[in-house]
mmCIF file of C-alpha atoms in Angstrom:
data_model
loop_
_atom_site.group_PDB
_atom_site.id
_atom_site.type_symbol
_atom_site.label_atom_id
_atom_site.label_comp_id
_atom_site.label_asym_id
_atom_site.label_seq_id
_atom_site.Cartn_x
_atom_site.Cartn_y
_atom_site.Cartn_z
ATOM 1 C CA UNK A 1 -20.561 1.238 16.073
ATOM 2 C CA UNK A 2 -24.164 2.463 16.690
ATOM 3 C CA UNK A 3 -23.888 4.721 19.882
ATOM 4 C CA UNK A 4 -23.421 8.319 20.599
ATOM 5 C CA UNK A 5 -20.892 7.999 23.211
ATOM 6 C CA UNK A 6 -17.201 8.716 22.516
ATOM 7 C CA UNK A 7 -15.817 5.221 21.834
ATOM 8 C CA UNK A 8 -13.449 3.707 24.380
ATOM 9 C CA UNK A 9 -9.935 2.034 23.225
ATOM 10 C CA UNK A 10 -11.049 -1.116 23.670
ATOM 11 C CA UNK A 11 -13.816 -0.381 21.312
ATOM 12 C CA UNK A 12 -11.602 1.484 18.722
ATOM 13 C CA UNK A 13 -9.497 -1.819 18.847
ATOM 14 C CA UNK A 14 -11.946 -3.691 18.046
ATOM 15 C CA UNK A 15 -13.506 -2.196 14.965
ATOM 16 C CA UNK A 16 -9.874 -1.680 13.977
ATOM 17 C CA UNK A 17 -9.579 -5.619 14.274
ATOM 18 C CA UNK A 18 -13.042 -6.198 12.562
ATOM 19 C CA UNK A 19 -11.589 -4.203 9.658
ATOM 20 C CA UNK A 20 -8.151 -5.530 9.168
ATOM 21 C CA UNK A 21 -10.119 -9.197 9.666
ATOM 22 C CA UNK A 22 -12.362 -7.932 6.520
ATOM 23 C CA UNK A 23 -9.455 -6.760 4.182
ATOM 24 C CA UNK A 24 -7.399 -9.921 4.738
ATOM 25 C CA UNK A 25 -10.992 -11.843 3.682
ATOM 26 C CA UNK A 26 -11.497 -9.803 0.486
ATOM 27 C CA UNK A 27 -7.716 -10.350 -0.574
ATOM 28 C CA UNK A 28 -7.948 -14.053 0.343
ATOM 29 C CA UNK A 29 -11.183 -15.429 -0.553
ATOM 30 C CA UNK A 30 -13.135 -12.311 -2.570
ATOM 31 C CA UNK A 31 -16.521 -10.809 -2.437
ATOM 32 C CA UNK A 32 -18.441 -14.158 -2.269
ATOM 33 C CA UNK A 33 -16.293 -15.601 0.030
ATOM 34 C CA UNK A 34 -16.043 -12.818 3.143
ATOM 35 C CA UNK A 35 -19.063 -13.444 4.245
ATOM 36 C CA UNK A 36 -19.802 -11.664 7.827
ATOM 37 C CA UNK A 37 -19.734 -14.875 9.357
ATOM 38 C CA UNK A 38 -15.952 -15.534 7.952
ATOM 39 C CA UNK A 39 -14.921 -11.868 8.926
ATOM 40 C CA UNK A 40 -16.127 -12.730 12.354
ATOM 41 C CA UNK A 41 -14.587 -15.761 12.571
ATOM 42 C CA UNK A 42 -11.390 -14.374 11.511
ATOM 43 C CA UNK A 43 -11.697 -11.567 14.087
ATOM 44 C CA UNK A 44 -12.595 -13.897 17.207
ATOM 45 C CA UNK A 45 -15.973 -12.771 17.616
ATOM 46 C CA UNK A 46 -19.494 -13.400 16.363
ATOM 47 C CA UNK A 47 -21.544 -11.665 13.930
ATOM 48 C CA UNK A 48 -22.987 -9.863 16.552
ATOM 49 C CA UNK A 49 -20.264 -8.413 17.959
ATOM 50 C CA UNK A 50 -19.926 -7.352 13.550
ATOM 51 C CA UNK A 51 -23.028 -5.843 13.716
ATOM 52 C CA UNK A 52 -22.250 -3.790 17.136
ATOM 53 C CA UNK A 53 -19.644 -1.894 15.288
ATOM 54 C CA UNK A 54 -21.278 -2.003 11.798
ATOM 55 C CA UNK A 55 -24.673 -1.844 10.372
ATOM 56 C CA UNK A 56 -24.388 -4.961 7.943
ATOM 57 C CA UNK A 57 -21.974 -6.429 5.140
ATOM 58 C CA UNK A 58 -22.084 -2.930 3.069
ATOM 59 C CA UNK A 59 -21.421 -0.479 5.640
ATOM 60 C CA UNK A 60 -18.996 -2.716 6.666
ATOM 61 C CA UNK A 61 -17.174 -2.733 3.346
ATOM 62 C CA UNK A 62 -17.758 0.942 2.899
ATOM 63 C CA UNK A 63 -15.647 1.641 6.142
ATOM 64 C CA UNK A 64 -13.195 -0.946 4.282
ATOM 65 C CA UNK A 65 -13.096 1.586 1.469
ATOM 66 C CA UNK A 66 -12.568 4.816 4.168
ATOM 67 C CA UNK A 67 -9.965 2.963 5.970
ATOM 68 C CA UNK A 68 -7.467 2.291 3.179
ATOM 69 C CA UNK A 69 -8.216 5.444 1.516
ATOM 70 C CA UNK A 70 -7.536 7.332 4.514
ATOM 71 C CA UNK A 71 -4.044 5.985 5.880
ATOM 72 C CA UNK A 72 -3.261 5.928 1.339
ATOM 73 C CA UNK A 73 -3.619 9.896 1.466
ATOM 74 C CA UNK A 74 -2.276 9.966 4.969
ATOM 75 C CA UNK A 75 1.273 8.688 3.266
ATOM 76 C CA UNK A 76 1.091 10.394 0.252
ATOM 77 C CA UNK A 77 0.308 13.375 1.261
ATOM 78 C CA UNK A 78 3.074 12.939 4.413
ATOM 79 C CA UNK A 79 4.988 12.543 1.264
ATOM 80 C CA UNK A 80 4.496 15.679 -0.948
ATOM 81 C CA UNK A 81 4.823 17.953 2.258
ATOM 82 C CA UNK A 82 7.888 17.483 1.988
ATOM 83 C CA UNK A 83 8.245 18.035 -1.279
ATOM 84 C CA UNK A 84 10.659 21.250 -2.026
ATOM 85 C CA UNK A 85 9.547 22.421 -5.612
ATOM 86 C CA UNK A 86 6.711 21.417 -8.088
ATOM 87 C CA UNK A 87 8.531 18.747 -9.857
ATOM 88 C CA UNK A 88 9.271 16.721 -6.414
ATOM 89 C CA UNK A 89 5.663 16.900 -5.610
ATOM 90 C CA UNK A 90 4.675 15.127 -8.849
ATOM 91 C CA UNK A 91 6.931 12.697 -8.317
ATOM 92 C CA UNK A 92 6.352 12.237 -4.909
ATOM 93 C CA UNK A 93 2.800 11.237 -5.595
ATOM 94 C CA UNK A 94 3.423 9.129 -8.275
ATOM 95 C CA UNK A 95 6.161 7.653 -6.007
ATOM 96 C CA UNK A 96 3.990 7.453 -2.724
ATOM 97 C CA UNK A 97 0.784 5.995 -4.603
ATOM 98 C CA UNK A 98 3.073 2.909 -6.313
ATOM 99 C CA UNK A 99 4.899 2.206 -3.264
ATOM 100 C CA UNK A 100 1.932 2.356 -1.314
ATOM 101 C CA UNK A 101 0.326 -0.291 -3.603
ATOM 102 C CA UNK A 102 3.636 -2.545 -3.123
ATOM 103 C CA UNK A 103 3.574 -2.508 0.263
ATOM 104 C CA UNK A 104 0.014 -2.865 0.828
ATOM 105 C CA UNK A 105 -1.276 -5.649 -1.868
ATOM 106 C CA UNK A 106 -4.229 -7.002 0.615
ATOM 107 C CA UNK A 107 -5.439 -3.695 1.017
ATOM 108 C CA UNK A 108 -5.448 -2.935 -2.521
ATOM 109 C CA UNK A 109 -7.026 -6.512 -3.443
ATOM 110 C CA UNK A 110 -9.419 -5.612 -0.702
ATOM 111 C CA UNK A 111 -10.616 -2.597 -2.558
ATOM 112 C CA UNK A 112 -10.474 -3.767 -5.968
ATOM 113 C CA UNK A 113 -13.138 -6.495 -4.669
ATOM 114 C CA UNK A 114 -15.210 -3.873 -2.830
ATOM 115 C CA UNK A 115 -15.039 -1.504 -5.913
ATOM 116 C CA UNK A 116 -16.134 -4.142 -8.369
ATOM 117 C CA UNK A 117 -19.077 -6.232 -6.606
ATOM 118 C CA UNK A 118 -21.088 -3.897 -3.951
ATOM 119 C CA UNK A 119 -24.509 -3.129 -6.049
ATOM 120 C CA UNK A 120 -27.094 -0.737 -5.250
ATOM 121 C CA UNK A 121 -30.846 -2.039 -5.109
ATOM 122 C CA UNK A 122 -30.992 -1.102 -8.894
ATOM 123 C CA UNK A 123 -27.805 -3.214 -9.784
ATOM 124 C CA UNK A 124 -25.287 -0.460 -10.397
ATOM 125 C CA UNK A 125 -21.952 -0.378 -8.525
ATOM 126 C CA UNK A 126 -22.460 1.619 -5.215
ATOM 127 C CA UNK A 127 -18.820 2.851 -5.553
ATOM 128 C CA UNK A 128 -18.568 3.864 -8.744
ATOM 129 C CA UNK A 129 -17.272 7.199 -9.078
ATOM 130 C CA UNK A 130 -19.713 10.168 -9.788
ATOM 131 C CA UNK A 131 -19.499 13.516 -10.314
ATOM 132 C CA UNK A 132 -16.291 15.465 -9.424
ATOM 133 C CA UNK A 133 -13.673 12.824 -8.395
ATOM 134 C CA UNK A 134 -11.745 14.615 -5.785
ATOM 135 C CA UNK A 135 -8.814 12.059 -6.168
ATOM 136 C CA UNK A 136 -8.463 13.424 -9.781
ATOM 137 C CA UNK A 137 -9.073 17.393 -8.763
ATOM 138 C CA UNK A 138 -6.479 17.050 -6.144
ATOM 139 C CA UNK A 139 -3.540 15.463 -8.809
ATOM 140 C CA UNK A 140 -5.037 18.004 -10.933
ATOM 141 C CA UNK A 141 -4.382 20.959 -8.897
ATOM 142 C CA UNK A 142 -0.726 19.776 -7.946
ATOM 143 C CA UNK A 143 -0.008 19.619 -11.987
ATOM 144 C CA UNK A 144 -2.010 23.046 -12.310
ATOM 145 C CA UNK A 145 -0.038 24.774 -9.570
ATOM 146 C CA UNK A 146 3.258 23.824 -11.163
ATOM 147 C CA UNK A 147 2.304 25.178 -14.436
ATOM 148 C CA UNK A 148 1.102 28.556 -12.829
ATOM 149 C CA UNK A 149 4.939 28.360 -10.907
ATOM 150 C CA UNK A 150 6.351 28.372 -14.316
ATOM 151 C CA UNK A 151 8.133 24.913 -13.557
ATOM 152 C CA UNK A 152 5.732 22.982 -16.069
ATOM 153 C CA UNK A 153 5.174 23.922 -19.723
ATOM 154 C CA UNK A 154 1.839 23.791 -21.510
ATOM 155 C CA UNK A 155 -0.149 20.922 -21.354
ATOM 156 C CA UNK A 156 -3.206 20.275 -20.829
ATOM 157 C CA UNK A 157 -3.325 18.970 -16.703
ATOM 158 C CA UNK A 158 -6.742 17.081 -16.330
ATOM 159 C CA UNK A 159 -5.766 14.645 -19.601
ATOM 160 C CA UNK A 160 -2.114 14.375 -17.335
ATOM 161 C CA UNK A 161 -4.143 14.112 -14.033
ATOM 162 C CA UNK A 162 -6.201 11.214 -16.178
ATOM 163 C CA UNK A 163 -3.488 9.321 -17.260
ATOM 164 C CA UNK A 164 -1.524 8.728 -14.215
ATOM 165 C CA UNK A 165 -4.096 7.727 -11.788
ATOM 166 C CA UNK A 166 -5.210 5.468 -14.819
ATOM 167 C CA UNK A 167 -1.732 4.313 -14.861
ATOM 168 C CA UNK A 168 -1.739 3.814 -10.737
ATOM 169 C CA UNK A 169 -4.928 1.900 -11.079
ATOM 170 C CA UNK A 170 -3.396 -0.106 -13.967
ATOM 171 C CA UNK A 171 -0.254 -1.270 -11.273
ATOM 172 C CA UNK A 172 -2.900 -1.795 -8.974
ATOM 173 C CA UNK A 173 -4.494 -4.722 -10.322
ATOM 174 C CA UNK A 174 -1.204 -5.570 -11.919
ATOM 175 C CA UNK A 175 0.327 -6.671 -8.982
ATOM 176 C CA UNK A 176 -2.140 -8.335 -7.637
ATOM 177 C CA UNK A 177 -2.528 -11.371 -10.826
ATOM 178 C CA UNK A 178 1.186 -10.656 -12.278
ATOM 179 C CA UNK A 179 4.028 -12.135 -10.498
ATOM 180 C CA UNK A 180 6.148 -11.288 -13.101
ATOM 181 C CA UNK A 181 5.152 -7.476 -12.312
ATOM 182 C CA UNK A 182 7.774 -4.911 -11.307
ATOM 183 C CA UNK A 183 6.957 -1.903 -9.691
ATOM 184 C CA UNK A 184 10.120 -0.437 -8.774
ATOM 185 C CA UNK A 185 10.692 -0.399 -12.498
ATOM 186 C CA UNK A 186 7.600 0.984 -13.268
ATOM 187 C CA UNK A 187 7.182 3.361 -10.684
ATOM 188 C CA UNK A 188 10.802 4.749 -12.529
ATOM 189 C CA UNK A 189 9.592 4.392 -15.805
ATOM 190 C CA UNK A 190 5.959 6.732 -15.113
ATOM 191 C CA UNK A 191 8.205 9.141 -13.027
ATOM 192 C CA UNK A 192 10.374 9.699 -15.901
ATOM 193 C CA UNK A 193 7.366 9.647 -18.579
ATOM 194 C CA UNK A 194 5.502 11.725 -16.809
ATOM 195 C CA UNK A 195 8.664 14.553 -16.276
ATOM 196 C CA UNK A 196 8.953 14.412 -19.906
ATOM 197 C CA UNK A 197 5.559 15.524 -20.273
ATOM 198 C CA UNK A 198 5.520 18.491 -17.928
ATOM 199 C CA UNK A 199 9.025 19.745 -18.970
ATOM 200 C CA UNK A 200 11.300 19.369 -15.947
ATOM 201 C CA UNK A 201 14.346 16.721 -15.314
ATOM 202 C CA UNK A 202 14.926 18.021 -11.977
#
């Protein structure tokens, strides 16, 4: 929304609206298919009203991005808080991430579409990740904390941190083209992998 004044509910609502309308597009028809004229129709509205709230198709998608990143790290991280020692917080996040991917498969499909087809003028993806990935630093930090508790043994926590977001991301797509797919089992089977690794069975 293009204005400097505080926005009112109504107006909140609406972008809210405009966004969910977008998401369900991406997981339904793809990149080439939600269209701002088929997010609008979705939502009610005309492309105008879509371009009141957002300054074209990418910034639209961008907020897409923000949106399901935001309430994602809003649950897991609602999640570890509760946490009581270092080896609940790992498995906490592996536990919130997964679960948050089975509840919300639109969402995910939604980014994976976003992620994979928005160019910049030269061609290259506009979200592709570049320099520090602060998604990575953070699961980093978690494994790097427990070490320096003395509840993990040695091992070497950005290859960890690597491997089970790359393993998140792998469910991710997963369940989105496998019906077959199980994520409760999964989910059990990285938790318990991954508590090999660091040295704790609690």
């Amino acid at each position: 929304m293009r204005s400097d004044s505080e926005p009112t509910f109504t107006e909140r609502a609406r972008r809210a609206q405009i966004l969910r309308c977008a998401i369900e597009a991406l997981a339904e028809v793809g990149f080439g298919g939600a269209s701002l004229a088929e997010i609008a129709k979705r939502a009610g509205v005309s492309k105008g009203v879509v371009s009141y709230y957002f300054a074209g198709k990418d910034d639209l998608l961008g907020h897409v991005l923000l949106d399901v990143y935001t309430r994602a790290g809003g649950a897991i991280g609602e999640r570890i808080a509760q946490a009581a020692d270092p080896a609940a917080v790992v498995r906490g996040y592996i536990e919130a991430n997964l679960e948050f991917v089975g509840e919300h498969p639109a969402d995910i499909a939604a980014v994976v579409e976003v992620a994979a087809n928005v160019r910049k003028p030269d061609g290259s993806l506009r979200f592709a990740p570049q320099g520090e990935d602060p998604v990575l630093a953070q699961l980093e930090q978690i494994l790097r904390d427990g070490q320096a508790a003395g509840a993990f043994s040695d091992f070497d926590a950005r290859s960890l941190a690597i491997i089970i977001r790359g393993a998140i991301d792998t469910a991710s797509g997963r369940i989105a083209t496998d019906p077959a797919f199980d994520l409760d089992a999964y989910a059990r089977q990285l938790v318990g992998t991954v508590e090999l690794t660091v040295g704790t069975r609690s």
